[in-house]
Each structure stands twice: as C-alpha cells, then as structure tokens.
Tab-separated table of C-alpha atoms in Angstrom:
chain	number	residue	atom	x	y	z
F	1	UNK	CA	16.148	-22.005	-4.302
F	2	UNK	CA	16.798	-21.148	-7.937
F	3	UNK	CA	15.451	-17.663	-8.744
F	4	UNK	CA	14.370	-18.645	-12.256
F	5	UNK	CA	12.050	-21.425	-11.065
F	6	UNK	CA	8.318	-20.819	-11.448
F	7	UNK	CA	6.295	-20.361	-8.256
F	8	UNK	CA	4.787	-23.849	-8.583
F	9	UNK	CA	8.238	-25.357	-9.115
F	10	UNK	CA	9.498	-23.487	-6.052
F	11	UNK	CA	6.608	-24.902	-4.024
F	12	UNK	CA	7.311	-28.455	-5.225
F	13	UNK	CA	11.005	-28.066	-4.433
F	14	UNK	CA	10.218	-26.933	-0.867
F	15	UNK	CA	7.986	-29.962	-0.322
F	16	UNK	CA	10.611	-32.337	-1.773
F	17	UNK	CA	13.324	-30.909	0.488
F	18	UNK	CA	11.057	-31.116	3.523
F	19	UNK	CA	10.366	-34.810	2.881
F	20	UNK	CA	14.115	-35.373	2.828
F	21	UNK	CA	15.396	-33.253	5.728
F	22	UNK	CA	12.184	-32.853	7.843
F	23	UNK	CA	13.273	-29.293	8.642
F	24	UNK	CA	9.869	-27.829	9.530
F	25	UNK	CA	11.038	-24.297	10.354
F	26	UNK	CA	12.970	-23.959	7.107
F	27	UNK	CA	10.046	-25.236	5.028
F	28	UNK	CA	7.583	-22.967	6.845
F	29	UNK	CA	9.689	-19.859	6.280
F	30	UNK	CA	9.927	-20.565	2.548
F	31	UNK	CA	6.245	-21.472	2.160
F	32	UNK	CA	5.198	-18.323	4.038
F	33	UNK	CA	7.349	-16.335	1.626
F	34	UNK	CA	5.280	-17.710	-1.268
F	35	UNK	CA	2.017	-17.166	0.622
F	36	UNK	CA	2.794	-13.491	1.269
F	37	UNK	CA	3.214	-13.008	-2.474
F	38	UNK	CA	-0.510	-13.783	-2.794
F	39	UNK	CA	-0.011	-17.146	-4.539
F	40	UNK	CA	-2.781	-19.127	-2.805
F	41	UNK	CA	-5.023	-19.173	-5.877
F	42	UNK	CA	-2.168	-20.153	-8.174
F	43	UNK	CA	-0.963	-22.811	-5.701
F	44	UNK	CA	-4.139	-24.002	-3.890
F	45	UNK	CA	-2.141	-26.527	-1.835
F	46	UNK	CA	-0.141	-23.691	-0.229
F	47	UNK	CA	-2.434	-22.796	2.738
F	48	UNK	CA	-2.924	-26.485	3.566
F	49	UNK	CA	0.831	-27.178	3.524
F	50	UNK	CA	1.509	-24.280	5.900
F	51	UNK	CA	-1.360	-25.328	8.178
F	52	UNK	CA	-0.144	-28.930	8.158
F	53	UNK	CA	3.389	-27.900	9.191
F	54	UNK	CA	2.115	-25.633	11.975
F	55	UNK	CA	-0.016	-28.574	13.145
F	56	UNK	CA	3.086	-30.783	13.191
F	57	UNK	CA	4.830	-28.156	15.349
F	58	UNK	CA	1.894	-28.077	17.765
F	59	UNK	CA	1.043	-24.435	16.976
F	60	UNK	CA	-2.655	-25.132	16.601
F	61	UNK	CA	-3.964	-21.561	16.413
F	62	UNK	CA	-1.672	-20.741	13.514
F	63	UNK	CA	-2.520	-24.094	11.920
F	64	UNK	CA	-6.239	-23.335	12.178
F	65	UNK	CA	-5.835	-20.001	10.376
F	66	UNK	CA	-4.339	-21.610	7.277
F	67	UNK	CA	-6.431	-24.786	7.383
F	68	UNK	CA	-9.650	-22.759	7.402
F	69	UNK	CA	-8.442	-21.057	4.234
F	70	UNK	CA	-7.573	-24.466	2.771
F	71	UNK	CA	-11.273	-25.408	3.069
F	72	UNK	CA	-11.940	-22.960	0.215
F	73	UNK	CA	-10.027	-25.117	-2.271
F	74	UNK	CA	-11.458	-28.446	-3.439
F	75	UNK	CA	-7.923	-29.855	-3.775
F	76	UNK	CA	-7.326	-29.568	-0.016
F	77	UNK	CA	-10.815	-29.312	1.509
F	78	UNK	CA	-11.041	-32.933	2.694
F	79	UNK	CA	-7.508	-33.078	4.149
F	80	UNK	CA	-7.898	-29.713	5.900
F	81	UNK	CA	-11.261	-30.750	7.345
F	82	UNK	CA	-9.725	-33.937	8.724
F	83	UNK	CA	-7.063	-32.028	10.677
F	84	UNK	CA	-9.520	-29.346	11.830
F	85	UNK	CA	-11.691	-32.103	13.301
F	86	UNK	CA	-8.757	-33.038	15.541
F	87	UNK	CA	-8.363	-29.485	16.838
F	88	UNK	CA	-10.235	-27.915	19.722
F	89	UNK	CA	-13.755	-26.860	18.739
F	90	UNK	CA	-14.118	-23.490	17.052
F	91	UNK	CA	-17.521	-22.739	18.597
F	92	UNK	CA	-19.089	-22.286	21.990
F	93	UNK	CA	-22.154	-24.187	23.145
F	94	UNK	CA	-24.411	-21.971	21.012
F	95	UNK	CA	-22.251	-22.473	17.894
F	96	UNK	CA	-21.055	-18.877	17.535
F	97	UNK	CA	-18.170	-18.872	15.085
F	98	UNK	CA	-14.811	-17.508	16.156
F	99	UNK	CA	-13.753	-14.649	13.896
F	100	UNK	CA	-11.251	-15.055	11.070
F	101	UNK	CA	-9.748	-12.146	9.121
F	102	UNK	CA	-8.927	-12.323	5.437
F	103	UNK	CA	-5.500	-10.681	5.112
F	104	UNK	CA	-4.739	-8.224	2.323
F	105	UNK	CA	-1.359	-9.529	1.229
F	106	UNK	CA	-0.628	-6.673	-1.175
F	107	UNK	CA	-1.928	-3.104	-0.856
F	108	UNK	CA	-1.931	-0.682	-3.760
F	109	UNK	CA	-1.270	2.475	-1.706
F	110	UNK	CA	1.833	3.847	0.009
F	111	UNK	CA	2.553	6.830	2.237
F	112	UNK	CA	3.302	8.815	-0.942
F	113	UNK	CA	-0.432	8.611	-1.697
F	114	UNK	CA	-1.410	10.109	1.672
F	115	UNK	CA	-2.322	13.813	1.549
F	116	UNK	CA	-0.731	15.930	4.305
F	117	UNK	CA	-0.377	14.401	7.797
F	118	UNK	CA	3.324	15.284	7.967
F	119	UNK	CA	3.603	14.831	11.746
F	120	UNK	CA	1.981	11.389	11.572
F	121	UNK	CA	4.263	10.416	8.676
F	122	UNK	CA	7.302	11.511	10.693
F	123	UNK	CA	6.278	9.250	13.596
F	124	UNK	CA	5.620	6.352	11.219
F	125	UNK	CA	9.018	6.791	9.548
F	126	UNK	CA	10.883	6.818	12.868
F	127	UNK	CA	9.014	3.993	14.585
F	128	UNK	CA	7.823	1.634	11.839
F	129	UNK	CA	9.568	2.185	8.501
F	130	UNK	CA	13.033	2.345	10.076
F	131	UNK	CA	12.420	-0.879	11.996
F	132	UNK	CA	11.763	-2.767	8.758
F	133	UNK	CA	14.350	-1.063	6.545
F	134	UNK	CA	17.092	-1.304	9.207
F	135	UNK	CA	16.205	-4.670	10.667
F	136	UNK	CA	19.847	-5.807	10.763
F	137	UNK	CA	20.750	-2.839	12.959
F	138	UNK	CA	17.857	-3.608	15.310
F	139	UNK	CA	19.008	-7.216	15.563
F	140	UNK	CA	22.587	-6.089	16.262
F	141	UNK	CA	21.314	-4.163	19.264
F	142	UNK	CA	19.029	-7.082	20.202
F	143	UNK	CA	15.953	-4.900	19.674
F	144	UNK	CA	12.731	-6.576	18.630
F	145	UNK	CA	10.842	-5.010	15.758
F	146	UNK	CA	7.175	-4.163	16.092
F	147	UNK	CA	5.104	-1.245	17.322
F	148	UNK	CA	1.796	-0.394	18.970
F	149	UNK	CA	0.155	2.948	18.270
F	150	UNK	CA	-3.258	4.606	18.498
F	151	UNK	CA	-4.297	6.892	15.639
F	152	UNK	CA	-6.976	9.280	16.882
F	153	UNK	CA	-8.927	12.218	15.537
F	154	UNK	CA	-12.176	13.072	13.744
F	155	UNK	CA	-13.745	10.382	11.552
F	156	UNK	CA	-13.143	10.481	7.817
F	157	UNK	CA	-9.584	11.821	7.849
F	158	UNK	CA	-7.688	8.754	6.720
F	159	UNK	CA	-6.800	6.676	9.780
F	160	UNK	CA	-7.628	3.457	7.915
F	161	UNK	CA	-6.042	4.701	4.703
F	162	UNK	CA	-2.755	5.634	6.356
F	163	UNK	CA	-2.601	2.251	8.140
F	164	UNK	CA	-3.064	0.497	4.795
F	165	UNK	CA	-0.442	2.808	3.271
F	166	UNK	CA	2.054	1.746	5.951
F	167	UNK	CA	1.609	-1.891	4.908
F	168	UNK	CA	2.026	-0.909	1.257
F	169	UNK	CA	5.150	1.135	1.932
F	170	UNK	CA	6.989	-1.670	3.719
F	171	UNK	CA	5.336	-4.443	1.678
F	172	UNK	CA	3.752	-6.333	4.582
F	173	UNK	CA	0.436	-8.211	4.876
F	174	UNK	CA	-2.426	-6.031	6.141
F	175	UNK	CA	-5.018	-7.421	8.548
F	176	UNK	CA	-7.968	-5.169	9.324
F	177	UNK	CA	-10.813	-5.714	11.775
F	178	UNK	CA	-13.573	-3.616	13.325
F	179	UNK	CA	-13.276	-3.930	17.112
F	180	UNK	CA	-17.042	-4.131	17.458
F	181	UNK	CA	-17.096	-7.374	15.450
F	182	UNK	CA	-14.866	-8.999	18.077
F	183	UNK	CA	-17.512	-8.566	20.776
F	184	UNK	CA	-19.216	-11.961	21.065
F	185	UNK	CA	-22.807	-12.625	22.048
F	186	UNK	CA	-21.879	-15.462	24.365
F	187	UNK	CA	-19.583	-15.801	27.335
F	188	UNK	CA	-15.917	-16.215	26.470
F	189	UNK	CA	-16.279	-15.579	22.723
F	190	UNK	CA	-14.806	-12.062	22.838
F	191	UNK	CA	-11.621	-13.336	24.488
F	192	UNK	CA	-11.421	-16.154	21.930
F	193	UNK	CA	-11.808	-13.649	19.098
F	194	UNK	CA	-9.031	-11.462	20.485
F	195	UNK	CA	-6.741	-14.468	20.766
F	196	UNK	CA	-7.692	-15.599	17.242
F	197	UNK	CA	-6.762	-12.314	15.551
F	198	UNK	CA	-3.499	-12.132	17.499
F	199	UNK	CA	-2.615	-15.663	16.393
F	200	UNK	CA	-3.414	-14.761	12.786
F	201	UNK	CA	-1.069	-11.768	13.069
F	202	UNK	CA	1.633	-13.981	14.590
F	203	UNK	CA	1.184	-16.488	11.782
F	204	UNK	CA	1.722	-13.751	9.176
F	205	UNK	CA	4.402	-11.798	11.064
F	206	UNK	CA	5.878	-9.416	10.070
F	207	UNK	CA	2.554	-7.740	9.300
F	208	UNK	CA	0.333	-4.751	10.048
F	209	UNK	CA	-2.699	-5.444	12.269
F	210	UNK	CA	-5.260	-2.628	12.175
F	211	UNK	CA	-8.101	-2.480	14.732
F	212	UNK	CA	-10.698	0.182	13.917
F	213	UNK	CA	-13.140	1.655	16.455
F	214	UNK	CA	-10.641	0.630	19.112
F	215	UNK	CA	-12.698	2.195	21.917
F	216	UNK	CA	-15.149	-0.728	21.703
F	217	UNK	CA	-12.359	-3.051	22.806
F	218	UNK	CA	-10.104	-0.870	24.946
F	219	UNK	CA	-12.697	1.250	26.730
F	220	UNK	CA	-12.388	2.247	30.370
F	221	UNK	CA	-13.569	-0.543	32.616
F	222	UNK	CA	-16.269	1.581	34.236
F	223	UNK	CA	-17.871	1.855	30.792
F	224	UNK	CA	-17.508	-1.857	29.995
F	225	UNK	CA	-21.186	-2.633	30.215
F	226	UNK	CA	-22.936	-4.944	27.842
F	227	UNK	CA	-25.567	-7.552	27.615
F	228	UNK	CA	-23.597	-10.635	26.667
F	229	UNK	CA	-26.018	-13.518	27.077
F	230	UNK	CA	-23.964	-15.320	29.684
F	231	UNK	CA	-21.327	-12.816	30.743
F	232	UNK	CA	-22.467	-9.199	30.610
F	233	UNK	CA	-19.950	-6.561	31.659
F	234	UNK	CA	-17.819	-9.049	33.610
F	235	UNK	CA	-17.246	-11.023	30.402
F	236	UNK	CA	-16.057	-7.923	28.540
F	237	UNK	CA	-13.740	-6.979	31.393
F	238	UNK	CA	-12.305	-10.510	31.288
F	239	UNK	CA	-11.805	-10.056	27.537
F	240	UNK	CA	-9.985	-6.751	28.141
F	241	UNK	CA	-7.636	-8.567	30.526
F	242	UNK	CA	-7.065	-11.223	27.880
F	243	UNK	CA	-6.166	-8.505	25.378
F	244	UNK	CA	-3.658	-6.990	27.818
F	245	UNK	CA	-2.021	-10.407	28.204
F	246	UNK	CA	-1.860	-10.722	24.409
F	247	UNK	CA	-0.219	-7.292	24.141
F	248	UNK	CA	2.342	-8.193	26.800
F	249	UNK	CA	3.332	-11.320	24.867
F	250	UNK	CA	2.140	-13.722	27.544
F	251	UNK	CA	0.037	-15.659	25.024
F	252	UNK	CA	2.622	-15.607	22.217
F	253	UNK	CA	5.525	-13.739	20.621
F	254	UNK	CA	4.458	-10.416	19.084
F	255	UNK	CA	7.731	-9.622	17.332
F	256	UNK	CA	7.165	-8.231	13.852
F	257	UNK	CA	3.554	-7.186	14.497
F	258	UNK	CA	2.868	-3.503	13.862
F	259	UNK	CA	-0.403	-3.007	15.701
F	260	UNK	CA	-2.457	0.107	14.956
F	261	UNK	CA	-5.633	1.012	16.796
F	262	UNK	CA	-7.891	3.785	15.498
F	263	UNK	CA	-10.448	5.739	17.479
F	264	UNK	CA	-12.444	8.958	17.321
F	265	UNK	CA	-12.642	9.079	21.140
F	266	UNK	CA	-9.246	8.273	22.703
F	267	UNK	CA	-10.330	9.691	26.065
F	268	UNK	CA	-12.609	6.640	26.381
F	269	UNK	CA	-9.642	4.238	26.443
F	270	UNK	CA	-8.579	2.509	29.641
F	271	UNK	CA	-5.230	3.739	30.962
F	272	UNK	CA	-4.031	0.127	31.108
F	273	UNK	CA	-3.964	0.145	27.290
F	274	UNK	CA	-2.244	3.495	26.834
F	275	UNK	CA	0.675	3.008	29.200
F	276	UNK	CA	4.245	2.525	27.958
F	277	UNK	CA	4.914	-0.894	26.470
F	278	UNK	CA	1.349	-1.233	25.201
F	279	UNK	CA	-0.340	1.496	23.146
F	280	UNK	CA	1.847	4.147	24.701
F	281	UNK	CA	2.007	6.244	21.540
F	282	UNK	CA	-1.026	8.289	20.511
F	283	UNK	CA	-0.735	9.992	17.118
F	284	UNK	CA	-3.213	12.704	16.185
F	285	UNK	CA	-4.716	12.557	12.682
F	286	UNK	CA	-6.094	16.113	12.341
F	287	UNK	CA	-8.741	17.529	10.022
F	288	UNK	CA	-7.294	18.870	6.763
F	289	UNK	CA	-6.108	22.473	6.591
F	290	UNK	CA	-6.450	24.684	3.503
F	291	UNK	CA	-3.418	23.177	1.740
F	292	UNK	CA	-4.512	19.614	2.457
F	293	UNK	CA	-8.086	20.267	1.330
F	294	UNK	CA	-6.730	21.684	-1.922
F	295	UNK	CA	-4.548	18.590	-2.419
F	296	UNK	CA	-7.524	16.345	-1.609
F	297	UNK	CA	-9.717	18.028	-4.246
F	298	UNK	CA	-6.888	17.642	-6.763
F	299	UNK	CA	-6.438	13.979	-5.854
F	300	UNK	CA	-10.118	13.047	-6.149
F	301	UNK	CA	-10.602	14.931	-9.438
F	302	UNK	CA	-7.343	13.730	-10.991
F	303	UNK	CA	-7.835	12.047	-14.378
F	304	UNK	CA	-11.516	12.971	-14.564
F	305	UNK	CA	-13.041	15.176	-17.309
F	306	UNK	CA	-13.229	18.681	-15.781
F	307	UNK	CA	-13.093	22.281	-16.960
F	308	UNK	CA	-11.907	25.511	-15.292
F	309	UNK	CA	-11.512	24.097	-11.781
F	310	UNK	CA	-10.258	26.572	-9.173
F	311	UNK	CA	-8.804	24.288	-6.506
F	312	UNK	CA	-7.935	27.140	-4.142
F	313	UNK	CA	-11.550	28.278	-4.137
F	314	UNK	CA	-12.740	24.705	-3.528
F	315	UNK	CA	-10.385	24.439	-0.541
F	316	UNK	CA	-11.637	27.761	0.829
F	317	UNK	CA	-15.379	27.079	0.611
F	318	UNK	CA	-14.998	23.508	1.941
F	319	UNK	CA	-13.792	24.699	5.348
F	320	UNK	CA	-15.089	22.198	7.908
F	321	UNK	CA	-14.818	19.261	5.512
F	322	UNK	CA	-12.956	16.055	6.298
F	323	UNK	CA	-11.075	14.040	3.680
F	324	UNK	CA	-14.083	11.713	3.442
F	325	UNK	CA	-16.444	14.690	2.965
F	326	UNK	CA	-14.393	15.845	-0.025
F	327	UNK	CA	-14.375	12.365	-1.563
F	328	UNK	CA	-18.140	12.063	-1.037
F	329	UNK	CA	-18.804	15.490	-2.577
F	330	UNK	CA	-16.829	14.601	-5.696
F	331	UNK	CA	-18.680	11.295	-6.035
F	332	UNK	CA	-22.089	12.929	-5.511
F	333	UNK	CA	-21.354	15.695	-8.027
F	334	UNK	CA	-20.133	13.241	-10.648
F	335	UNK	CA	-23.202	11.012	-10.189
F	336	UNK	CA	-25.540	13.973	-10.750
F	337	UNK	CA	-23.449	15.215	-13.686
F	338	UNK	CA	-23.503	11.871	-15.509
F	339	UNK	CA	-27.272	11.661	-15.129
F	340	UNK	CA	-27.740	15.090	-16.736
F	341	UNK	CA	-24.778	15.546	-19.068
F	342	UNK	CA	-23.113	12.148	-19.623
F	343	UNK	CA	-19.344	12.210	-20.211
F	344	UNK	CA	-18.981	15.965	-20.808
F	345	UNK	CA	-16.483	17.776	-18.529
F	346	UNK	CA	-17.495	18.491	-14.929
F	347	UNK	CA	-17.755	22.203	-14.107
F	348	UNK	CA	-16.690	24.264	-11.127
F	349	UNK	CA	-20.270	25.475	-10.773
F	350	UNK	CA	-21.537	21.923	-10.139
F	351	UNK	CA	-18.959	21.302	-7.417
F	352	UNK	CA	-19.855	24.571	-5.703
F	353	UNK	CA	-23.542	23.657	-5.758
F	354	UNK	CA	-22.780	20.391	-3.975
F	355	UNK	CA	-20.564	22.069	-1.378
F	356	UNK	CA	-23.217	24.695	-0.627
F	357	UNK	CA	-25.676	21.911	0.261
F	358	UNK	CA	-23.336	19.802	2.409
F	359	UNK	CA	-22.463	21.005	5.902
F	360	UNK	CA	-19.666	18.476	6.413
F	361	UNK	CA	-19.158	16.103	9.322
F	362	UNK	CA	-16.400	17.885	11.227
F	363	UNK	CA	-18.439	20.357	13.280
F	364	UNK	CA	-20.509	17.734	15.100
F	365	UNK	CA	-17.370	15.822	16.069
F	366	UNK	CA	-15.703	19.021	17.314
F	367	UNK	CA	-18.754	19.816	19.451
F	368	UNK	CA	-18.899	16.302	20.891
F	369	UNK	CA	-15.145	16.188	21.549
F	370	UNK	CA	-15.128	19.542	23.341
F	371	UNK	CA	-18.122	18.554	25.476
F	372	UNK	CA	-16.741	15.116	26.424
F	373	UNK	CA	-13.125	16.171	26.903
F	374	UNK	CA	-13.207	19.770	28.133
F	375	UNK	CA	-16.821	20.199	29.238
F	376	UNK	CA	-19.686	22.558	28.463
F	377	UNK	CA	-21.742	25.329	29.982
F	378	UNK	CA	-25.216	24.241	31.111
F	379	UNK	CA	-28.127	26.542	31.837
F	380	UNK	CA	-30.664	25.385	34.415
F	381	UNK	CA	-33.714	27.083	35.884
F	382	UNK	CA	-34.081	26.740	39.648
F	383	UNK	CA	-36.782	28.490	41.692
F	384	UNK	CA	-37.523	30.723	38.724
F	385	UNK	CA	-33.871	31.776	38.424
F	386	UNK	CA	-31.562	31.053	35.488
F	387	UNK	CA	-28.311	29.526	36.680
F	388	UNK	CA	-25.244	28.868	34.520
F	389	UNK	CA	-22.901	26.085	35.584
F	390	UNK	CA	-19.914	24.355	34.040
F	391	UNK	CA	-20.146	20.609	33.533
F	392	UNK	CA	-16.551	19.346	33.506
F	393	UNK	CA	-15.344	16.900	30.868
F	394	UNK	CA	-13.057	13.897	31.343
F	395	UNK	CA	-9.780	15.777	30.745
F	396	UNK	CA	-7.336	15.434	33.631
F	397	UNK	CA	-4.103	17.350	34.230
F	398	UNK	CA	-2.024	14.397	33.071
F	399	UNK	CA	-4.004	14.250	29.806
F	400	UNK	CA	-3.173	17.781	28.675
F	401	UNK	CA	0.248	16.892	27.286
F	402	UNK	CA	-1.085	13.701	25.662
F	403	UNK	CA	-3.862	15.489	23.793
F	404	UNK	CA	-2.045	18.784	23.210
F	405	UNK	CA	-2.485	18.860	19.382
F	406	UNK	CA	-6.178	17.977	19.687
F	407	UNK	CA	-6.769	20.570	22.407
F	408	UNK	CA	-5.206	23.255	20.205
F	409	UNK	CA	-7.675	22.370	17.448
F	410	UNK	CA	-10.613	22.338	19.861
F	411	UNK	CA	-9.726	25.778	21.260
F	412	UNK	CA	-9.439	27.137	17.715
F	413	UNK	CA	-12.217	25.240	15.933
F	414	UNK	CA	-14.848	24.092	18.450
F	415	UNK	CA	-16.096	27.649	18.809
F	416	UNK	CA	-19.027	29.752	17.552
F	417	UNK	CA	-16.518	31.851	15.587
F	418	UNK	CA	-15.304	28.847	13.608
F	419	UNK	CA	-18.834	27.520	13.089
F	420	UNK	CA	-19.791	30.919	11.639
F	421	UNK	CA	-16.751	30.749	9.367
F	422	UNK	CA	-17.971	27.400	8.009
F	423	UNK	CA	-21.454	28.826	7.432
F	424	UNK	CA	-19.968	31.780	5.516
F	425	UNK	CA	-17.927	29.396	3.383
F	426	UNK	CA	-21.082	27.500	2.389
F	427	UNK	CA	-22.876	30.776	1.625
F	428	UNK	CA	-20.022	31.888	-0.614
F	429	UNK	CA	-20.122	28.521	-2.391
F	430	UNK	CA	-23.856	29.014	-2.953
F	431	UNK	CA	-23.369	32.550	-4.349
F	432	UNK	CA	-20.457	31.559	-6.603
F	433	UNK	CA	-22.446	28.617	-7.987
F	434	UNK	CA	-24.792	31.111	-9.701
F	435	UNK	CA	-22.029	33.130	-11.333
F	436	UNK	CA	-21.410	32.498	-15.042
C-alpha cells in the first residue's frame, strides 16, 4: 500500500484488491489497521467491511461486534442489519441485550503520566511492554504475547488510570468494563456476556482488556450467591466456569490480549482464577507516600492560577489521602474559589481549609482490609463477664507471600497510631489555614 495515499484511498484499494484475490485474511489485517487508527467516522463503511469479512470466515462473534457498530452509520445500517438477522439471536427469552463495549482506540495518557508506582511499572515493563516492543524475539522463541494480571489495593489510587496508560504506552486499543455489568438478570446471560467481551478483545487483538471490580466476576464459589431470575447462584458458578474456559483459550485464541483485572478485595477471588496460567500475577497498587502525594498535588494544580503553594506541606497534611482524594480536593477547592473570587489565583490557605474538612477514604479501606484479611478483636459479654476473643480473617499461610506488600502496609497503617497521625495532619491543616 502506498504510504502517501489518503485513508479513504487506502480503504478503497484494500477492497479492490480483495475483489480480485479474495484473500480474506490479508484484507482483514489491513482493514483492522485502519480501524485501530480510529477512522470509523471518516470511513463509515469500515466497521461493516470488517464485519462482513469475519462473517465470510464464519467467525460470527467477531462479525457481530463490528456489524453492531455498523448499525450506527446510515451508509451501512441496512446491510449490517441484514447480516445480523442471519446470526444467532442476541437476546434471551426476556430480551436482555448482550453487552457490547465501545473500545477506546487511542488513549491520551502513558506510563510517564503515572505518579509513583515504581514497582508496578517495573512489572508492566517486564511483562507487557517488552512483549510488544520485542515481539520478533518472542516469536523466535515461539512464545505467545499476552498477559493476565490482577491490580489490587485501596480504591482511588489509579488502577484504572495505569491500565489505560499501558494501552497508551504501547499504542493498543483499550477495552474497559465493570465486572458487575456483566452479571445478567436471566439464566445464561452472564456467560454470554463474558464470551462477548472476550470475542471483542480477540477481534481487536492485540489490545488491553480491563475488567474493574473483578471480585464480582471472579469471587470464591462459596460467595457466588445471587438472585438471577432463572439461575441464582448456580448460574453464576456456571458463568465462572465459562470464564475459566475463556482464559484457558478453549473458546478462542487469546494471543495478543493483555487482560487486567482490578479489585479492592483480592482475598475474595477464587483460587481457580489466581493460579499460574490464569491471573497468576497479583500486583499491589499502594496508597501514595509523601513523595507521591507531593507529585499528585503538583500534577493536579499544574497550569492553574495559584500563588505561594507549598507542595511539601500539602503532602504532609494530606496523610491518609488517596490519589482520587487529592484530585477531588483540588476540584472542590477550585469550585469554591471560582464562586467567590473568579479567575484570581488560588491560595494555599484555601487548599488547607479543604483538606482540614476532608478525612480521606483510605482509613476505612485499611480498617476493612485488616478485619477481612487478618481479623479483629471482638469484645463480648457473657454471664456478666467481659470476654475478648480474636475473630480470624481469611488469610492463610500460603497467602502471606502473595499479599506481602499489602500486609506490610496494614501492619504499619491499619493501626490506632496511624489513624491518630492522620487526625493530627488534619488539625495542622486547620490551624495553618488561619495563618496569614
């Protein structure tokens, strides 16, 4: 293909060549190259053409993904609808739609935009970035590219952001879905949804598939309750088995799919998901330390009208804040400032006032994590006597090495001493907010 041809001319050339040589695989590869550049709006026939070729190959799930998108364009709506009518129904008897994800073909963030998280970045570099940048070497050793990893840690510390940054760094499509949205109301729909998102990822491979709130989908089977109208807990367990088959490649080839699950409660995951070959890697995304909080304040205030900002002090008094807490505090302070003072520079005093009023979300998560994982002391009164007893958490001996970085944080931070430190930080913020 001539590099100086316009995108539309490239598309027309691919179609002309296909009509001559009928080489479906070659045409698909070239059309997918255009699609991943985000050219669907410029070339509205593009999704239909890809769906049509997948249909010709008999890969109906991949065909459906692109043909459903083709319904959005009046140029291809009728033709796409005609083929979709030939395919297996998309609904169960109660007409619940099977999920479809809109891929983000280009992300505007990279790992360079991620504050801190050096250990996570090191794992990503070794296991994901290298696989894409050194694909020829992987092929020489007959190694398939792709990865499965669980990011875990407190909410609001950038698990979603870092997953999106991975896609941006290696320039791959990004598919994101909340696991809870995959849980269907009717029997069999959850399994169909799981299969649908996996087929979408296969259609766009290589790509990054991000599943947030992963514990809703990969939870331990003894917790897999539910009130599905026709299936209940047995339906969800069947869906979990379907997901395991998808991960093992029984339902289709997963090469080129970098699958990232995110959870705040990894100890809730079924061991079948976290064994080697599936999501065998668990990467801790910790709360920000002093340096990372300082960098986060600098990032969120960058380019905004400010005066006399002491970022070290902000990092100190925001102990117990997550990355999301810092972003929210900046937004809240700016909103109040604009209402009172318009576009004049934001002051340090205003930021301190906000911090003094916001406890932050980290402490509650630390308390919950320590209770669920390690356990807690309970006080009961029996026959007029006060009895203290230890209620053990879910942590087993084999889990200690897996959750070592988290356990270190819990021992250090899920304590009355640390909670008092956070309270002192807020008090200092309150006092400093009154200083001239």
